[in-house]
mmCIF file with all atom_site columns, C-alpha atoms in Angstrom:
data_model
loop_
_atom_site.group_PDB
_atom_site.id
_atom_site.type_symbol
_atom_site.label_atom_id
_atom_site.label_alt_id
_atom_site.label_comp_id
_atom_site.label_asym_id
_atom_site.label_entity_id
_atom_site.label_seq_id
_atom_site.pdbx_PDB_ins_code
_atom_site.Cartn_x
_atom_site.Cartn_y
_atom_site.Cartn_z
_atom_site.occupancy
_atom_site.B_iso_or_equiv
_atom_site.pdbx_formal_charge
_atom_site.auth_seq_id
_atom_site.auth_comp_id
_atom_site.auth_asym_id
_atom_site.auth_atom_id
_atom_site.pdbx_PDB_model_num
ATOM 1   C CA . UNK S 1 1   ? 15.070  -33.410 5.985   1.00 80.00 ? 191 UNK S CA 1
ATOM 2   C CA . UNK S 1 2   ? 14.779  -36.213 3.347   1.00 84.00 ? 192 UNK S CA 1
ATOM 3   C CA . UNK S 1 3   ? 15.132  -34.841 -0.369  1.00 90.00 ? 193 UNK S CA 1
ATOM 4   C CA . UNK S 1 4   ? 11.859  -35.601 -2.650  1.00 89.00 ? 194 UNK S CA 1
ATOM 5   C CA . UNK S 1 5   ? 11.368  -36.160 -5.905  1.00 89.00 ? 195 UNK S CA 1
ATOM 6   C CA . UNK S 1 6   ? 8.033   -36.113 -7.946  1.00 88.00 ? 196 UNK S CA 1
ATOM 7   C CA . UNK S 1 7   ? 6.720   -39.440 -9.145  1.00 90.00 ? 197 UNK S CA 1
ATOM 8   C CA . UNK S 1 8   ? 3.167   -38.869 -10.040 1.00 90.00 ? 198 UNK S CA 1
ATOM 9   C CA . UNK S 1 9   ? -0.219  -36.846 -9.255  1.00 89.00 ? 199 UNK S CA 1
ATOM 10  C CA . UNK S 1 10  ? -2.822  -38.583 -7.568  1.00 88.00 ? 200 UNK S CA 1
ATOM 11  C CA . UNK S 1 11  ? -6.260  -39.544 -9.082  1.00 89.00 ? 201 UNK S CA 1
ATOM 12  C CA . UNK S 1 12  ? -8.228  -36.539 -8.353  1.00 90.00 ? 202 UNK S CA 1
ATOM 13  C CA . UNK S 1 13  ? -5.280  -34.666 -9.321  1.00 87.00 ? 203 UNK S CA 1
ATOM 14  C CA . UNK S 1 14  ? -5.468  -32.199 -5.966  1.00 90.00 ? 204 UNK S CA 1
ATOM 15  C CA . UNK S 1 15  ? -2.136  -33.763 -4.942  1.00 90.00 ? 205 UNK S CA 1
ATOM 16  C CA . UNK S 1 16  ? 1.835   -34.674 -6.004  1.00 85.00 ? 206 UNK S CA 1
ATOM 17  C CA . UNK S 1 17  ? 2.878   -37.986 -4.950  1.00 91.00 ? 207 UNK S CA 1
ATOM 18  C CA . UNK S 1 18  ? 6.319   -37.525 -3.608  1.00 89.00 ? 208 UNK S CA 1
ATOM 19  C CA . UNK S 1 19  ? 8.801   -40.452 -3.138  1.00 93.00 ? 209 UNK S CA 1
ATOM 20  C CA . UNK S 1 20  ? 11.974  -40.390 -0.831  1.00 92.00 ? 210 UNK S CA 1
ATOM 21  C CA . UNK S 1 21  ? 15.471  -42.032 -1.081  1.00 91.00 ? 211 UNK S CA 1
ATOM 22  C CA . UNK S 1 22  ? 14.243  -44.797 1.285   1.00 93.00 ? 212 UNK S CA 1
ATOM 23  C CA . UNK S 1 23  ? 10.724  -45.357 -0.952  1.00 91.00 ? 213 UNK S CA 1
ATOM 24  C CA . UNK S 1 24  ? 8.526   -43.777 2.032   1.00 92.00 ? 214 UNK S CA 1
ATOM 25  C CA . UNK S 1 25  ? 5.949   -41.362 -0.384  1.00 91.00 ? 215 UNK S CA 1
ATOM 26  C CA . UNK S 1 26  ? 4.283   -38.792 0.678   1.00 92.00 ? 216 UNK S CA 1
ATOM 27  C CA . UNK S 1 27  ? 1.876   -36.376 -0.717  1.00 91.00 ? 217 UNK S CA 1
ATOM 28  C CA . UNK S 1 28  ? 1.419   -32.567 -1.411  1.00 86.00 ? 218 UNK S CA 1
ATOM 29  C CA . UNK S 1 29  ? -1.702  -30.864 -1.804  1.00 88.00 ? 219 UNK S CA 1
ATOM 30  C CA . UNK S 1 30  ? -1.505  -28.866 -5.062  1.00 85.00 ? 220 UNK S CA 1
ATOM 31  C CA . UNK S 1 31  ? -2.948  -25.668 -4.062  1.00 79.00 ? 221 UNK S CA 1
ATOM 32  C CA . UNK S 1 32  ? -2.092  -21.889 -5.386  1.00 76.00 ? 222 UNK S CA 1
ATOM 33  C CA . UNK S 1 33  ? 0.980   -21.506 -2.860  1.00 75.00 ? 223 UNK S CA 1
ATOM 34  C CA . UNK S 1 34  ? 2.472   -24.079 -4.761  1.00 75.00 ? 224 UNK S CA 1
ATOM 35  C CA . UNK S 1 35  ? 1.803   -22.924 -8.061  1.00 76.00 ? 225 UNK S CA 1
ATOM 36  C CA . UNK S 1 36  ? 2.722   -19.432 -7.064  1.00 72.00 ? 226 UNK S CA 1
ATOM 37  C CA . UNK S 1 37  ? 6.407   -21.243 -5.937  1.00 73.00 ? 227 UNK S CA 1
ATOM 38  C CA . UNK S 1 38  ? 6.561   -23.313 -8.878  1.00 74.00 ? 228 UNK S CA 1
ATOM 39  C CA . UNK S 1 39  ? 5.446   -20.047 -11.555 1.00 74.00 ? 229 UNK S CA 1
ATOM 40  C CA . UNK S 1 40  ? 8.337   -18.402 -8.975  1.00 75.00 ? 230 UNK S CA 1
ATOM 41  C CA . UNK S 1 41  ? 5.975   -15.768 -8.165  1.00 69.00 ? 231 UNK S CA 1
ATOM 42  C CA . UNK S 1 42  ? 7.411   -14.297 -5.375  1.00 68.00 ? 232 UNK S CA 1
ATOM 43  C CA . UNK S 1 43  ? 4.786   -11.162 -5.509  1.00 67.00 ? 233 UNK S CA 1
ATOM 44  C CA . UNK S 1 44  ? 1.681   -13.438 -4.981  1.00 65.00 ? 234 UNK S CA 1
ATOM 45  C CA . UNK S 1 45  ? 3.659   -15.498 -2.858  1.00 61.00 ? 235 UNK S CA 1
ATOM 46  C CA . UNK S 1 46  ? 4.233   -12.703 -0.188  1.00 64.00 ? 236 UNK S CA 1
ATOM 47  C CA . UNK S 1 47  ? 0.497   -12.279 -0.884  1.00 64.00 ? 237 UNK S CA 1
ATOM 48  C CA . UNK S 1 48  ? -0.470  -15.646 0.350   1.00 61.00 ? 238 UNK S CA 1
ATOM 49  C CA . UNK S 1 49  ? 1.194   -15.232 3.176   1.00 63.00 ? 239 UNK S CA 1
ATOM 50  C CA . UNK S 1 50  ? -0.299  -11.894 4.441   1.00 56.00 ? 240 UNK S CA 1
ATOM 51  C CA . UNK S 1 51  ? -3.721  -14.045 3.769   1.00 56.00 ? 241 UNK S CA 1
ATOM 52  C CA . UNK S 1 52  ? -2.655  -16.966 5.587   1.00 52.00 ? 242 UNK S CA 1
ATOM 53  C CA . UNK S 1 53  ? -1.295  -15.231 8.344   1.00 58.00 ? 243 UNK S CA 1
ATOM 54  C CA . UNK S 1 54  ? -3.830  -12.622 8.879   1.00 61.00 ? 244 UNK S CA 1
ATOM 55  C CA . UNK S 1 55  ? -7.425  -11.930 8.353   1.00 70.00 ? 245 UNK S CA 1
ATOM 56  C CA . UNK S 1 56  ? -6.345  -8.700  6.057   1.00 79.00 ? 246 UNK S CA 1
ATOM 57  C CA . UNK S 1 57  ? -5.627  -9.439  2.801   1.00 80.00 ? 247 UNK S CA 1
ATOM 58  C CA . UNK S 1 58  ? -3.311  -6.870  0.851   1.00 83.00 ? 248 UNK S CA 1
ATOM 59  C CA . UNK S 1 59  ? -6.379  -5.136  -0.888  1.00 86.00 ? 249 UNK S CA 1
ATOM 60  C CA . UNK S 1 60  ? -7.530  -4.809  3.171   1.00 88.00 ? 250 UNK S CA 1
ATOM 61  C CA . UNK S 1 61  ? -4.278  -3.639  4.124   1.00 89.00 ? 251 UNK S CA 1
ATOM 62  C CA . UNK S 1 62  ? -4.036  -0.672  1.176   1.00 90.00 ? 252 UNK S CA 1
ATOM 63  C CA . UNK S 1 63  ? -7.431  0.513   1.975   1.00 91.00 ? 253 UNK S CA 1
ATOM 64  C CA . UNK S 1 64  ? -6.466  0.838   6.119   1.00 91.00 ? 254 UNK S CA 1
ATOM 65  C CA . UNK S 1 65  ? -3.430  2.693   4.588   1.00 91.00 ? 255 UNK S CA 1
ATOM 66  C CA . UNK S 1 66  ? -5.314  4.785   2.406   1.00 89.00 ? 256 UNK S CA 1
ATOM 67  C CA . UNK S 1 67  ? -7.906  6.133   5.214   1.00 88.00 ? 257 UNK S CA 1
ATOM 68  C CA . UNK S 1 68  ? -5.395  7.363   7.127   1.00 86.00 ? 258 UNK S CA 1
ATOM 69  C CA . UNK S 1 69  ? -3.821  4.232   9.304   1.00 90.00 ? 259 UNK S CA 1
ATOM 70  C CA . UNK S 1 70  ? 0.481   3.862   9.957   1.00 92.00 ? 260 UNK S CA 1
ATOM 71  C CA . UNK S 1 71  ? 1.663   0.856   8.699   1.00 93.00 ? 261 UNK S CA 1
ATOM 72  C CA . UNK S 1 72  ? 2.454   0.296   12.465  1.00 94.00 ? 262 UNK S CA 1
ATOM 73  C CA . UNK S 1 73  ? -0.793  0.733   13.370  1.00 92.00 ? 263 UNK S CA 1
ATOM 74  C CA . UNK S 1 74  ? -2.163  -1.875  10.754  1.00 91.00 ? 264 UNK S CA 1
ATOM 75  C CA . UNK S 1 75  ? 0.647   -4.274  11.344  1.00 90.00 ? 265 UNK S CA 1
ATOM 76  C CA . UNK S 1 76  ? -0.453  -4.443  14.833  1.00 89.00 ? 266 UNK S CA 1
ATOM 77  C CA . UNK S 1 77  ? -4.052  -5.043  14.113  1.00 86.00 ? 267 UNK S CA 1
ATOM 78  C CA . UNK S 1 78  ? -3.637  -7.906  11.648  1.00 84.00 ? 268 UNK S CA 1
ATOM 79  C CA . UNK S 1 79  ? -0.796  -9.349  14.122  1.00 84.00 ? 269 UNK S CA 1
ATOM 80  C CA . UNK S 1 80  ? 1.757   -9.286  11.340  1.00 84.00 ? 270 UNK S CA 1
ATOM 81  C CA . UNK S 1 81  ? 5.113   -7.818  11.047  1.00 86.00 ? 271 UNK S CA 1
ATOM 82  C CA . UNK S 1 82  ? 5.042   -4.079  9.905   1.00 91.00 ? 272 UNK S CA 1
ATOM 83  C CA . UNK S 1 83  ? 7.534   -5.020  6.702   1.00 88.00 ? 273 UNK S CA 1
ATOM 84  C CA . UNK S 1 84  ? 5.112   -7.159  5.603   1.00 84.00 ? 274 UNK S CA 1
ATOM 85  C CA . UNK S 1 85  ? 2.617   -3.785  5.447   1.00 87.00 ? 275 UNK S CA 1
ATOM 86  C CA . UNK S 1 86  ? 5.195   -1.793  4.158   1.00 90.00 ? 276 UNK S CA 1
ATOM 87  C CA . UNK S 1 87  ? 5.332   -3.868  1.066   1.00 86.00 ? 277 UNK S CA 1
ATOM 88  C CA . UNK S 1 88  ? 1.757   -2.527  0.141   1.00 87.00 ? 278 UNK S CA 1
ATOM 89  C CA . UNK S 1 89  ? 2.537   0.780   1.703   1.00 91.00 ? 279 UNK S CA 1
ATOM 90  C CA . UNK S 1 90  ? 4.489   2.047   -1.879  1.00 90.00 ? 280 UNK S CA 1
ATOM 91  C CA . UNK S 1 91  ? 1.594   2.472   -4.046  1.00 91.00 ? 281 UNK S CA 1
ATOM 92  C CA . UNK S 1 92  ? -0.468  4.112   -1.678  1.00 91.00 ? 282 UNK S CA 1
ATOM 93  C CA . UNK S 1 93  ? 2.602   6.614   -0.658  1.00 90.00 ? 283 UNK S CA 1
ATOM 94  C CA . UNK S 1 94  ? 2.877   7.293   -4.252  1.00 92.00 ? 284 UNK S CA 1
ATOM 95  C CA . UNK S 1 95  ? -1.187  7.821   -5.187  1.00 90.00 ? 285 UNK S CA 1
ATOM 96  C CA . UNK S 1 96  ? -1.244  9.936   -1.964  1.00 86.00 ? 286 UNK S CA 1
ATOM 97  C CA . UNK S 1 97  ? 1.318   12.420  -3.730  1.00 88.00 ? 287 UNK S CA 1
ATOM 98  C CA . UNK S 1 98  ? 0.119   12.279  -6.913  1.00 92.00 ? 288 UNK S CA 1
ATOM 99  C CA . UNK S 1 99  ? -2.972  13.107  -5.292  1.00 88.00 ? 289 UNK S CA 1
ATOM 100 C CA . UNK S 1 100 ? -1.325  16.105  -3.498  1.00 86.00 ? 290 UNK S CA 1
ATOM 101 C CA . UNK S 1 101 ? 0.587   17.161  -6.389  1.00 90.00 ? 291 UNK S CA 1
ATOM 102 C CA . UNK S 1 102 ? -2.956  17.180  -8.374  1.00 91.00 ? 292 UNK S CA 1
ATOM 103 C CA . UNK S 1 103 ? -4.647  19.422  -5.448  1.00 88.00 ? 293 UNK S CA 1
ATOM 104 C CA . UNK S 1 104 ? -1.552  21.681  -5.453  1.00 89.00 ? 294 UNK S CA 1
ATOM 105 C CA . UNK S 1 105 ? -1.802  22.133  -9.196  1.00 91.00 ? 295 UNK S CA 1
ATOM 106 C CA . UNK S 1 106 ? -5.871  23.057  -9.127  1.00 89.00 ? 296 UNK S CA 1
ATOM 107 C CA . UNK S 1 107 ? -6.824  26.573  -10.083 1.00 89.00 ? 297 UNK S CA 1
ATOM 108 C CA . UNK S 1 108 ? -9.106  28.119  -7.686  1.00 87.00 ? 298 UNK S CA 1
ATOM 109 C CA . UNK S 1 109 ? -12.168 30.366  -9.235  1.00 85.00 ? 299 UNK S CA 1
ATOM 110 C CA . UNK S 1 110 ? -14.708 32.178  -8.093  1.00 83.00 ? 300 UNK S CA 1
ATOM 111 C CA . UNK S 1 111 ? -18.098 31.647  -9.254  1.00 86.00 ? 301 UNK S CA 1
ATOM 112 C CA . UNK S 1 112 ? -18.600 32.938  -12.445 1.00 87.00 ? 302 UNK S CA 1
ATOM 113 C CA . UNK S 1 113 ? -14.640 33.466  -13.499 1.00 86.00 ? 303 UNK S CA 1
ATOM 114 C CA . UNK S 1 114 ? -12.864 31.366  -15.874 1.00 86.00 ? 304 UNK S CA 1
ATOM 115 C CA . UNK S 1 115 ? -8.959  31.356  -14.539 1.00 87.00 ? 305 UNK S CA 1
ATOM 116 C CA . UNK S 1 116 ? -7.756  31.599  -11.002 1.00 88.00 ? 306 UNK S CA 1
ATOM 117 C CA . UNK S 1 117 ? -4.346  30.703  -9.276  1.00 90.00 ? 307 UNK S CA 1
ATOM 118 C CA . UNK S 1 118 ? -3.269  27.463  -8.493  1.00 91.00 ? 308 UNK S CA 1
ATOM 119 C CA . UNK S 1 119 ? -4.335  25.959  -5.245  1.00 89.00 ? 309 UNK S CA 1
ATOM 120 C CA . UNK S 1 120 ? -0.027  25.417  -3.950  1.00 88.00 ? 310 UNK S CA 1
ATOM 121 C CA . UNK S 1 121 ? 0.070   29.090  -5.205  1.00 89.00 ? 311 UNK S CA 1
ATOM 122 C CA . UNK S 1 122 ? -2.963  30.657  -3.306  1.00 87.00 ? 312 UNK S CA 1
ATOM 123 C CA . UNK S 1 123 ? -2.622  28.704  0.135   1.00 85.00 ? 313 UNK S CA 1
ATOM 124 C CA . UNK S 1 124 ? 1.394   29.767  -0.325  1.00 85.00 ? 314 UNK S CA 1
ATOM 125 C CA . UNK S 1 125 ? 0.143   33.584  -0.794  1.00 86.00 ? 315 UNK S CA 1
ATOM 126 C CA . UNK S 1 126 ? -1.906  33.495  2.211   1.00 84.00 ? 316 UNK S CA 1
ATOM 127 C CA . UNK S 1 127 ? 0.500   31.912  4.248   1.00 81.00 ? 317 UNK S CA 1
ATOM 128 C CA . UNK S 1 128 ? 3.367   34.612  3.249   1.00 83.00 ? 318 UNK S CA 1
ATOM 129 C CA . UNK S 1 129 ? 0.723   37.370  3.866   1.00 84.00 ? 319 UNK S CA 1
ATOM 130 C CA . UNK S 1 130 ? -0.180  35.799  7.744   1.00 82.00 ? 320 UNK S CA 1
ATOM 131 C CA . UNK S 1 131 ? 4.070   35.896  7.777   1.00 78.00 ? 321 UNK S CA 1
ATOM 132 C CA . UNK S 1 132 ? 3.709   31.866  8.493   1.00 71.00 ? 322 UNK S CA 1
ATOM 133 C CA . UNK S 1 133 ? 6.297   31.350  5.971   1.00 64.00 ? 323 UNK S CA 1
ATOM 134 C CA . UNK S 1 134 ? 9.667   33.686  6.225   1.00 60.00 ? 324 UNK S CA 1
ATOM 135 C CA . UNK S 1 135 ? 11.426  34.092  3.352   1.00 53.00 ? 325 UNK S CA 1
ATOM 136 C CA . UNK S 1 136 ? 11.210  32.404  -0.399  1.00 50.00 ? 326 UNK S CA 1
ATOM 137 C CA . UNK S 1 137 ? 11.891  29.220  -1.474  1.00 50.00 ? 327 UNK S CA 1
ATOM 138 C CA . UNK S 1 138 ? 9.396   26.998  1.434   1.00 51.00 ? 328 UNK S CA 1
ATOM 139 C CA . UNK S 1 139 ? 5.983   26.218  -0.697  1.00 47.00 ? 329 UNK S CA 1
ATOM 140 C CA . UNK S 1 140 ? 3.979   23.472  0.221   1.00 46.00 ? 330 UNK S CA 1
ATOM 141 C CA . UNK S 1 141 ? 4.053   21.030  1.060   1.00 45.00 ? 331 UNK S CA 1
ATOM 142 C CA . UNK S 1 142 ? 7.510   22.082  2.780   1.00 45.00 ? 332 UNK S CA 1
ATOM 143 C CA . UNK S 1 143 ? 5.334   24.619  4.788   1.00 41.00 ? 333 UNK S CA 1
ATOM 144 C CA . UNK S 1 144 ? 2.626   22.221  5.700   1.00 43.00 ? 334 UNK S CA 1
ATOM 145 C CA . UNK S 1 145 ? 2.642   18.394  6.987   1.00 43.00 ? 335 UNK S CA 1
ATOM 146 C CA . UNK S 1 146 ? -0.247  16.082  7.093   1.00 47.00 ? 336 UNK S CA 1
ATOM 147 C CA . UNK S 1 147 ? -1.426  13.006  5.097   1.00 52.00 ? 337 UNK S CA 1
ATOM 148 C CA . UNK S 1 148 ? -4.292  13.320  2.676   1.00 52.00 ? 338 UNK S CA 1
ATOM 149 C CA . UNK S 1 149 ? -6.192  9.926   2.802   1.00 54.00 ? 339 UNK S CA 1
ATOM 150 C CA . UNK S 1 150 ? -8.900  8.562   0.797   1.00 53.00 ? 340 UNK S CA 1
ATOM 151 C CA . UNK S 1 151 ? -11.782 8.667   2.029   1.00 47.00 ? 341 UNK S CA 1
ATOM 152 C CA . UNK S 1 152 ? -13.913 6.734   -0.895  1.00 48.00 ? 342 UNK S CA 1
ATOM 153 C CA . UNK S 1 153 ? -12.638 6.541   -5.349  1.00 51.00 ? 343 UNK S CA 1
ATOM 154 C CA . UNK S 1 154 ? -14.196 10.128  -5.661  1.00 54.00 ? 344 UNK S CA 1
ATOM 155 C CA . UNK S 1 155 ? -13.449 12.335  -2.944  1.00 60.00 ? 345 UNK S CA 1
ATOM 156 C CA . UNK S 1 156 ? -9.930  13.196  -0.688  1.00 58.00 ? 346 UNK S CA 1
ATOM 157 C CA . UNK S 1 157 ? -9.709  14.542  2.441   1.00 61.00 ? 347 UNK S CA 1
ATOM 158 C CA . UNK S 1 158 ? -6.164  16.688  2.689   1.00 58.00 ? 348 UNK S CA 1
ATOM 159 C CA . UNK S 1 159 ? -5.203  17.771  6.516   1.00 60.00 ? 349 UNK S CA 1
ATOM 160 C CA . UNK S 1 160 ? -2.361  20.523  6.906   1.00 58.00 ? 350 UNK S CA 1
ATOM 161 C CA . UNK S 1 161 ? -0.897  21.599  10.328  1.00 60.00 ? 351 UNK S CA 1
ATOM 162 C CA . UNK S 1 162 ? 1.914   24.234  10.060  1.00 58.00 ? 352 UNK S CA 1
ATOM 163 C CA . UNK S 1 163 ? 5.768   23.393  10.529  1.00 56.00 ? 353 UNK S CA 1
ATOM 164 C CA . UNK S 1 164 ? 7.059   24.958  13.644  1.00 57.00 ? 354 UNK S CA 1
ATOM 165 C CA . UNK S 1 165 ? 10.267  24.488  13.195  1.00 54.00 ? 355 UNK S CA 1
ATOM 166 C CA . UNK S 1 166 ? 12.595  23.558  10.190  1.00 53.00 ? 356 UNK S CA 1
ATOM 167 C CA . UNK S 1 167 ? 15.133  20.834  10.734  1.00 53.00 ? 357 UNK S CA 1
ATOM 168 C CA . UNK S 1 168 ? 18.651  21.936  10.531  1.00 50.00 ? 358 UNK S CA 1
#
């Protein structure tokens, strides 16, 4: 591969003019994956990629992620490698807990009363009570699995199936 140098910009200035060691020039469009490379942008860069390669950009991917989809399962729709998902898998891991962690922490009233226990506390209470949980120290989510996905900005839908078994 010949080594390049920059000698100018065309006209219209949409492209680099490029020269080579034995005068042949050639010519680069100047578009954002080359600004992204030359601001060393790595983030948007990996971004460009995803939209170049698939039809799901990473907004696309987050949202699939968020209603309830595997990265597997969106890696094989958009025909892309599943650690290219799993780089915008993080921040919808992390919201998804937070989310949880919020739910958990939600006192439950009854009409007309102004405290009530906190939501991890009563669904932990009921469990011990139905003797689903044996002995202290397993509070949910330890006693429950499931994802909670978003389902629109407003409103979460959590899913719980009990834990048969506890690894050893």
């Amino acid at each position: 591969m010949p080594e390049l140098r920059v000698v100018a910009v065309s006209n219209d200035g949409t492209r680099l003019v490029l020269k080579a060691a034995d005068s042949t020039e050639y010519t680069l469009p100047i578009d954002e994956r080359l600004r992204a490379a030359v601001r060393n942008d790595r983030a948007r860069l990996g971004q460009i990629e995803i939209e170049v390669e698939s039809h799901l950009r990473p907004r696309d991917i987050q949202a699939r992620i968020r209603a309830g989809a595997s990265a597997e399962e969106v890696a094989q729709l958009a025909g892309i490698p599943v650690e290219r998902v799993r780089r915008f898998e993080g921040p919808v891991l992390a919201e998804r807990a937070f989310m949880a962690e919020r739910a958990r922490k939600t006192p439950v009233r009854r009409p007309g009363e102004n405290t009530g226990p906190q939501l991890g506390e009563a669904v932990q209470e009921r469990l011990l009570l139905r003797g689903a949980l044996r002995g202290a120290g397993c509070v949910p989510p330890c006693a429950t699995t499931g994802p909670a996905s978003g389902r629109s900005r407003s409103r979460w839908r959590a899913t719980s199936a009990p834990v048969t078994s506890r690894p050893a």
